[in-house]
XYZ file of C-alpha atoms in Angstrom:
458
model
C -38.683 -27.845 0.935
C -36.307 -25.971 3.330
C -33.623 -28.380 2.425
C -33.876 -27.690 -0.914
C -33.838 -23.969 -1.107
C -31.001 -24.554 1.174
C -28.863 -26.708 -1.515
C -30.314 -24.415 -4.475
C -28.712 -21.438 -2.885
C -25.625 -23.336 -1.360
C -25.047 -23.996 -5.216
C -25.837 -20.076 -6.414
C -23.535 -19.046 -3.496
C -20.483 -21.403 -4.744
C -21.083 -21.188 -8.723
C -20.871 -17.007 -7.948
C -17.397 -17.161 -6.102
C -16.315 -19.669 -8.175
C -16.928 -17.603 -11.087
C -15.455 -14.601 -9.378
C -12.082 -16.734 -8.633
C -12.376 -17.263 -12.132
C -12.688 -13.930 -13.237
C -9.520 -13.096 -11.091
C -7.595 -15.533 -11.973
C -7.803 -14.713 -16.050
C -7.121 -11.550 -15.568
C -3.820 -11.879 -13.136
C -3.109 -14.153 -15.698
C -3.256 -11.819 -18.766
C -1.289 -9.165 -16.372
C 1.376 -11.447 -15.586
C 1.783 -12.898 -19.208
C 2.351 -9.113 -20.200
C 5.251 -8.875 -17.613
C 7.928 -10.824 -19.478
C 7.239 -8.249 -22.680
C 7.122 -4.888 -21.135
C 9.699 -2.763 -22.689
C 10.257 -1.179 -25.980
C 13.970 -0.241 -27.352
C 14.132 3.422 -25.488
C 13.118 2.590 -21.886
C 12.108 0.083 -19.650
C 8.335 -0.332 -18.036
C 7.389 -3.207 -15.500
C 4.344 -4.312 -14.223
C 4.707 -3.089 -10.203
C 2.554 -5.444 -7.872
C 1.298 -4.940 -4.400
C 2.530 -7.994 -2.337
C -0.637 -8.419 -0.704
C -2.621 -7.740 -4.541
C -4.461 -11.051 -5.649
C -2.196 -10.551 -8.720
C 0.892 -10.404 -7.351
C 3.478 -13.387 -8.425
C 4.698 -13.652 -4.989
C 2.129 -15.066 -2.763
C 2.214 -13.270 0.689
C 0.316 -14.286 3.446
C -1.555 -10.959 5.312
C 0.121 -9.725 8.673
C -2.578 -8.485 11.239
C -2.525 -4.657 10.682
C -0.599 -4.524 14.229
C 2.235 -6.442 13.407
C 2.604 -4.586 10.047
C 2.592 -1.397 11.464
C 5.457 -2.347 14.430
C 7.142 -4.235 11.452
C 6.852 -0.362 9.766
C 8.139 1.138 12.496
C 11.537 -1.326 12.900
C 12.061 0.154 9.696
C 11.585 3.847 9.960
C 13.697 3.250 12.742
C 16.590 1.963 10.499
C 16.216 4.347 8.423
C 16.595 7.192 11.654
C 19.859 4.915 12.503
C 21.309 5.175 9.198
C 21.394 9.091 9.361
C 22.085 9.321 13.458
C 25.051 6.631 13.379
C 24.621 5.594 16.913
C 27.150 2.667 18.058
C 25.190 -0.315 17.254
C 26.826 -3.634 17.242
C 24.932 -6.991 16.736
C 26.401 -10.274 17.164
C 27.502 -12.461 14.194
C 25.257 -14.326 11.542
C 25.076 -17.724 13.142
C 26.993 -20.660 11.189
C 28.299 -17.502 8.875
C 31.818 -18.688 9.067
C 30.175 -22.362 7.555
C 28.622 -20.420 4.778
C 30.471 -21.171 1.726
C 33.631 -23.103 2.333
C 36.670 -21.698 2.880
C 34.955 -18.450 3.389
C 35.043 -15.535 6.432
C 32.455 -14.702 8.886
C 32.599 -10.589 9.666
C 30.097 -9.706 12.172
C 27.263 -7.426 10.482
C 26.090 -3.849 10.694
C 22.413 -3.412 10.568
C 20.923 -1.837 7.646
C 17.502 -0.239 7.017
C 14.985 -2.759 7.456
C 13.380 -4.251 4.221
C 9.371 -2.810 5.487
C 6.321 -4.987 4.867
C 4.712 -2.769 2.528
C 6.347 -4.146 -0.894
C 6.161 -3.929 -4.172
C 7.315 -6.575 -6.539
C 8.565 -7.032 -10.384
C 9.554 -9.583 -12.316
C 13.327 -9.669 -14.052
C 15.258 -12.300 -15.588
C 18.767 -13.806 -15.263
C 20.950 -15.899 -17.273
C 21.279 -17.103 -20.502
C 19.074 -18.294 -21.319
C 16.882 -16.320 -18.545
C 14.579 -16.952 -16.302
C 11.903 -15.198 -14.846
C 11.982 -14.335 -10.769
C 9.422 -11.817 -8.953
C 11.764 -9.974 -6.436
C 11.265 -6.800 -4.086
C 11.557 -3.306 -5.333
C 12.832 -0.809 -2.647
C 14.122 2.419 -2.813
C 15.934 2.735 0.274
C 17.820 -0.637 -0.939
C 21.091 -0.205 -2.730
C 22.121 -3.682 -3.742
C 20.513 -6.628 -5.534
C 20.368 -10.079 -4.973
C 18.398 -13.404 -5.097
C 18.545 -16.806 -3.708
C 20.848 -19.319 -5.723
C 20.628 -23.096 -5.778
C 22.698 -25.080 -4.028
C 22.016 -22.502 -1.132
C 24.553 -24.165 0.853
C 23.256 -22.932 4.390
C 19.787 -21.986 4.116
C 17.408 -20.243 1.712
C 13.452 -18.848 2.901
C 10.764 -20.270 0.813
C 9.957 -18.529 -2.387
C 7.613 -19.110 -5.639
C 9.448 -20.688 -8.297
C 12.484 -22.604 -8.757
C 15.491 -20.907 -7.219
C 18.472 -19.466 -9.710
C 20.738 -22.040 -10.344
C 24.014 -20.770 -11.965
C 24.732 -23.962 -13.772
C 22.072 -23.457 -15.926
C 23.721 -20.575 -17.397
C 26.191 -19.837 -20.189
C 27.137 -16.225 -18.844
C 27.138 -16.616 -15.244
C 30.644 -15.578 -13.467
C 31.799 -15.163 -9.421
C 33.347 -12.015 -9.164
C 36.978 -11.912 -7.374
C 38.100 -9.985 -4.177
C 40.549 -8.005 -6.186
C 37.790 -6.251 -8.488
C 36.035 -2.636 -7.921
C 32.851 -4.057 -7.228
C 33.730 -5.970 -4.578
C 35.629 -3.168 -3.166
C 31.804 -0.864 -3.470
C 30.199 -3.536 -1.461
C 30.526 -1.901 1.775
C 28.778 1.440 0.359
C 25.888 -0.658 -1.082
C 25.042 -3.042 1.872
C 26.817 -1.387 4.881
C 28.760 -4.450 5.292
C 32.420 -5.441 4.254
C 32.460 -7.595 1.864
C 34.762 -11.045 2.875
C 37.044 -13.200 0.971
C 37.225 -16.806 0.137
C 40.466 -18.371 0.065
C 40.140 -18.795 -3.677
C 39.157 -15.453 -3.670
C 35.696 -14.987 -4.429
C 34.115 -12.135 -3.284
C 31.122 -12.616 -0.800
C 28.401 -9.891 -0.190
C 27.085 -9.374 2.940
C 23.374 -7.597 3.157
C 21.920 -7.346 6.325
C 18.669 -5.300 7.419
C 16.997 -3.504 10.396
C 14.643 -6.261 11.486
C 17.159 -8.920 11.337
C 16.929 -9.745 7.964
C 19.591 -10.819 5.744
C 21.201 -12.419 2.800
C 24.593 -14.198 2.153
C 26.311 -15.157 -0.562
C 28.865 -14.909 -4.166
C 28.883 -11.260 -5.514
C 28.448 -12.354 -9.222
C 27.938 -11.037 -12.771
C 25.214 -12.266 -15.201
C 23.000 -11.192 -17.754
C 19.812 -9.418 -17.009
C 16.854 -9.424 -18.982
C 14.136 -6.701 -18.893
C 11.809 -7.883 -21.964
C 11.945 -9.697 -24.770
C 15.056 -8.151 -26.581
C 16.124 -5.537 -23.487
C 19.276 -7.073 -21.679
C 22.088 -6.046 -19.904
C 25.278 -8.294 -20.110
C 27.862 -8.143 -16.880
C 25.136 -7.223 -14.207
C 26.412 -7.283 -11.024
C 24.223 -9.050 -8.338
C 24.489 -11.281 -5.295
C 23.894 -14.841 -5.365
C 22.414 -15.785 -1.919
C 23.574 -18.710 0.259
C 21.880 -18.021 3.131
C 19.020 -15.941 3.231
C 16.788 -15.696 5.994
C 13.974 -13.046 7.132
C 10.647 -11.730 6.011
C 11.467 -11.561 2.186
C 8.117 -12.978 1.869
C 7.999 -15.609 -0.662
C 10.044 -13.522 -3.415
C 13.211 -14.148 -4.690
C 15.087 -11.926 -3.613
C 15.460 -7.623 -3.351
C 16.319 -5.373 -6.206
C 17.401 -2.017 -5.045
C 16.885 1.705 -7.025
C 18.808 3.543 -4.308
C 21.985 5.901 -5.446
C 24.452 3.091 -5.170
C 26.902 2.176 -8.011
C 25.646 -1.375 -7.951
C 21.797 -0.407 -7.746
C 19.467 -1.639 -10.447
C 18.782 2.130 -11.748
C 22.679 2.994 -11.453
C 23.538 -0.062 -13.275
C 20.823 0.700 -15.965
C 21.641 4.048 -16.270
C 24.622 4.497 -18.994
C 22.341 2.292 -21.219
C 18.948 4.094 -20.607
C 19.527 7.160 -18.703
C 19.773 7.557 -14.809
C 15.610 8.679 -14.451
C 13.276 6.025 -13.313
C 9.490 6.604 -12.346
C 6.746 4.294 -10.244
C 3.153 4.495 -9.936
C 2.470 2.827 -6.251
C -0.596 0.676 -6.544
C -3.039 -0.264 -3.880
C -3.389 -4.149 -3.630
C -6.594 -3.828 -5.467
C -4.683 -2.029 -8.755
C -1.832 -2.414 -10.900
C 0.983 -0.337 -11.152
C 4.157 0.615 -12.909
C 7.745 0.769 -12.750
C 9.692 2.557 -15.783
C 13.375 3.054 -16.195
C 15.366 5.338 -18.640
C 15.552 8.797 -19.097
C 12.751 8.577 -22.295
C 9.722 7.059 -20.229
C 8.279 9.909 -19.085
C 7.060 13.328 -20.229
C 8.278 16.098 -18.103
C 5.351 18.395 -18.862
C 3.107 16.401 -16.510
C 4.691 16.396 -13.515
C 5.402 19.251 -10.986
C 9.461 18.952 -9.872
C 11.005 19.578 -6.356
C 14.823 19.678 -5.535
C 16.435 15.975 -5.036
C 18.928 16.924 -2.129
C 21.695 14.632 -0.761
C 23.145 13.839 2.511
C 26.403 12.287 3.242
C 25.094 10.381 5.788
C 23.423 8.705 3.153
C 24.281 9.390 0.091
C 22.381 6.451 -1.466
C 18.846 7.895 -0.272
C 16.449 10.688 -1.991
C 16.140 13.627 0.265
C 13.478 16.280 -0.719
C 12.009 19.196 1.572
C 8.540 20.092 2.329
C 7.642 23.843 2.152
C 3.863 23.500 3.800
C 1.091 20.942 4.885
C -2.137 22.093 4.866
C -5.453 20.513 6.420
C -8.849 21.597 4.606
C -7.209 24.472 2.121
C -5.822 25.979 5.484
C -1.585 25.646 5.933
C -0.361 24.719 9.320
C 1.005 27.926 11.439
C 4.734 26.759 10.853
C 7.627 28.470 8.739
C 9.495 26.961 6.012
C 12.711 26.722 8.490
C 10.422 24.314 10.800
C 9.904 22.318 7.979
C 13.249 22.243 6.979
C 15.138 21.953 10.651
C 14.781 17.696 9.754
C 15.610 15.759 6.836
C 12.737 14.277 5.006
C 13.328 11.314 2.764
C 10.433 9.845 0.082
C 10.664 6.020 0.563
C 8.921 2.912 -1.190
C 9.306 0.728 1.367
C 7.821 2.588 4.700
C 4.051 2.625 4.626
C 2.966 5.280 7.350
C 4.493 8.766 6.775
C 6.782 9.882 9.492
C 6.730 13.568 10.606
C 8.892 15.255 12.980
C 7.211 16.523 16.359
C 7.215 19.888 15.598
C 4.950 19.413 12.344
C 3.375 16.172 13.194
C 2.009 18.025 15.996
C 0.233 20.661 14.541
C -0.998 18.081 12.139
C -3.047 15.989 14.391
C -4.442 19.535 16.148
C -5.733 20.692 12.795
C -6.642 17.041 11.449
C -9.092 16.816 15.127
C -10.362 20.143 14.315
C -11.285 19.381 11.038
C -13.128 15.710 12.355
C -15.047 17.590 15.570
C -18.197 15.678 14.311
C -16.516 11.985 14.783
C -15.865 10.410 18.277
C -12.269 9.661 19.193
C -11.431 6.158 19.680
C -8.067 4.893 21.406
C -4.623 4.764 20.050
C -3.880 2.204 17.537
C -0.184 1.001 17.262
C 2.214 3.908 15.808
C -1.362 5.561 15.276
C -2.666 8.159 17.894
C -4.905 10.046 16.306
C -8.224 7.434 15.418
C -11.911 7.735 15.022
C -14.844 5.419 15.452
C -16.389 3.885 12.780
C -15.039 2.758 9.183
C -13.903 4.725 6.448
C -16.935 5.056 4.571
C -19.183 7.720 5.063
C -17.010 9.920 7.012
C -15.900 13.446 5.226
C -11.733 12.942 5.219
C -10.211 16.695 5.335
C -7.871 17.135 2.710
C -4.296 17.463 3.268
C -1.674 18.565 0.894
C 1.969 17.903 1.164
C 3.903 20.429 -0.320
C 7.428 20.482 -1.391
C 10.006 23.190 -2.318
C 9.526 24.708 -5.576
C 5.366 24.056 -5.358
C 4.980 20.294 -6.334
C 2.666 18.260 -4.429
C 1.003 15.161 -2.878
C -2.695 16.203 -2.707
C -4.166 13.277 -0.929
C -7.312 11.898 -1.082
C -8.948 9.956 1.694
C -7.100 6.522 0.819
C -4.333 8.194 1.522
C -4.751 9.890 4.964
C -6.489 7.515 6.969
C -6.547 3.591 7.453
C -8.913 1.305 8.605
C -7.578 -0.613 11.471
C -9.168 -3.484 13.706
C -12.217 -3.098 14.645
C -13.827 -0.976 12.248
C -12.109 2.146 13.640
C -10.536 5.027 11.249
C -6.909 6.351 12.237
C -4.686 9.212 10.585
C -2.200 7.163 8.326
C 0.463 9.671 9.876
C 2.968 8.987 12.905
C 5.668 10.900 15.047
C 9.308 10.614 14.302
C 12.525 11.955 16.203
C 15.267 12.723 13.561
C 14.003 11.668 10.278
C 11.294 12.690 8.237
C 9.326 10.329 5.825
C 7.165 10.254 3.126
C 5.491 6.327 2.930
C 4.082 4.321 0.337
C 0.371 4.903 1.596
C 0.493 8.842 0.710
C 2.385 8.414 -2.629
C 0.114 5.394 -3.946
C -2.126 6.047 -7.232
C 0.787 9.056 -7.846
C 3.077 9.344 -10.485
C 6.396 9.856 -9.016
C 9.469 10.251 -10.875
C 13.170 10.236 -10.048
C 15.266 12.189 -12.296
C 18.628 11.786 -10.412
C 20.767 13.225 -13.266
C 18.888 16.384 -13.028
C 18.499 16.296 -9.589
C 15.118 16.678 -9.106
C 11.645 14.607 -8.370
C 8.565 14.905 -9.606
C 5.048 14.421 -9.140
C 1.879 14.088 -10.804
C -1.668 12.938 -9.938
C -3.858 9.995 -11.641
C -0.443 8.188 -12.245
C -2.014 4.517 -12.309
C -4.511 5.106 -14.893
């Protein structure tokens, strides 16, 4: 009798996950059958995944929280680089001078790191095009993904690779044309020369990371009658790092070879993102009609030379429970603050991270402390649920704001253990992907501004 109760709920137990699976399944697939129609004739909207959402197209396997958070840090520690310039030299791209024949090896600079915390859309090249799920980043000014015959190596990635024979429009761009010659600005590396001379693109990335290959021009397709002939992309050669499985990276940085920039004279320079956790869906809209101003609350878009390809902003206040931190606007102000799609944990300068954690323990007297956690100092035992998260506001010059909600504050690391979802920084302030997810965030760059508004995923 014991045996069969066993098998009678061994059979419950499989028919209910199976159905769940199920369940899943037809619904990433209606999601993902919407993504190669998601435009009308004024603007551009994408379906923005999570790469760790069960409806992602690019299947990424899950890091232990530790190694994504020192993964998070190599990159806000790119990103400090960038701005600080220190004398950093790192040793050639082994077998880069066997890349493509007849072309140059030129040692390579590091760039920010690509972060683990991605988001990825689907876009199509050629004529006619096909479909490839690639990495959105914001601190990323170039695009590229892998191309077939990927003469030295290429990572593994879902779906066929791009193969350039298969298409009527597809064109190697020379040494001798503009931009080749905007290269360096975009990916931080000189471009190098074939003796025929094709231009090659060199994109190389905090953690080691990089891609090789033909700077090119082909046709890009957004939806189902939304393309944009003569887009200029790399086609990779030799690509190696933790791309995950995608194809490739697609940058919306202020570069003249971005995806936004290159958009922009068709549809407007303005492109907005809802951040979704990998349990929901979000967005990704481009063109200067997709969103309503009247919704969102707008802060100052500042520049740096430094970096002029990044989005610079300044917080005016942070406050814990209703109550602002004792700290004047020029504290605040004393380090630049970038917002960023690609680092997770928001990065605060000493001198208002700080203050932060004093108020954020204050407010949390009733919870025991537990031990450090990775870039996380400031933890609590016990999980999420059930425990009364303080709220705290970032807010920005001008009065627009992140007002976040417990999801994004803390994080649940190992061991059932609550931390702030906050860290220390040196030189560069950061706003992550954790504390902007869920909000509507908009990037009006020929306006100069950036906006904000709450329930953004809905």
């Amino acid at each position: 009798m014991g045996l069969v109760l066993f098998l009678i709920f061994f059979l419950f137990l499989l028919t209910t996950v199976s159905a769940i699976k199920d369940n899943t399944l037809s619904s990433c697939t209606s999601i993902l059958q919407d993504e190669k129609h998601p435009s009308n004739g004024s603007g551009i909207h994408l379906t923005l995944h999570h790469i760790h959402s069960p409806c992602s197209p690019v299947t990424s396997p899950h890091l232990p929280l530790i190694d994504l958070l020192n993964l998070d840090e190599t990159r806000s520690q790119s990103l400090n680089n960038i701005l600080t310039k220190p004398n950093i030299t790192t040793p050639s791209i082994s077998k880069s001078t066997n890349l493509i024949p007849e072309s140059i090896g030129i040692p390579l600079n590091p760039g920010q790191s690509i972060g683990v915390g991605n988001y990825v859309i689907k876009l199509g090249l050629g004529t006619p095009p096909k479909y490839f799920s690639v990495i959105m980043d914001t601190g990323s000014s170039f695009n590229w993904v892998q191309c077939d015959p990927c003469v030295v190596y290429c990572h593994p990635q879902v779906g066929p690779r791009f193969n350039p024979s298969t298409s009527s429009t597809y064109k190697k761009l020379s040494c001798n044309t503009p931009d080749c010659s905007a290269l360096e600005a975009a990916t931080l590396n000189p471009s190098a020369c074939t003796r025929s001379n094709i231009c090659i693109y060199q994109s190389s990335y905090g953690d080691g990371s990089f891609s090789v290959g033909y700077l090119s021009s082909e046709t890009l397709t957004v939806g189902p009658s939304q393309t944009l002939p003569g887009f200029i992309y790399g086609c990779g050669q030799d690509n190696k790092g933790l791309f995950g499985r995608s194809a490739g990276i697609f940058g919306l940085a202020r570069s003249r070879l971005s995806l936004v920039s290159q958009l922009s004279a068709k549809y407007g320079y303005v492109f907005s993102y809802c951040l979704p956790t990998p349990s929901s869906i979000g967005t990704l809209s481009i063109g200067q009609s997709t969103y309503n101003p009247s919704i969102y609350k707008f802060t100052r878009m500042y520049s740096d030379q430094r970096a002029p390809s990044l989005y610079f902003l300044r917080i005016s206040s942070i406050t814990v429970s209703g109550k602002a931190l004792p700290l004047s606007v020029a504290v605040y102000t004393r380090t630049p603050t970038i917002i960023d799609s690609g680092t997770v944990i928001t990065r605060l300068p000493s001198a208002v991270y700080v203050p932060l954690r004093t108020a954020f323990v204050k407010a949390m007297a009733g919870y025991k402390r537990a031990p450090p956690f990775s870039i996380l100092d400031t933890c609590f035992e016990g999980g999420v649920r059930g425990k009364h998260v303080p709220e705290v506001r970032l807010i920005f010059e001008g009065g627009s704001e992140l007002r976040l909600a417990a999801q994004n504050t803390v994080i649940e690391v190992d061991g059932g253990v609550t931390c702030l979802a906050f860290a220390e920084s040196t030189s560069l302030a950061i706003i992550g992907n954790l504390q902007q997810q869920t909000y509507k965030v908009v990037y009006d760059i020929s306006s100069s501004k950036i906006g904000f508004a709450a329930g953004g995923c809905g």
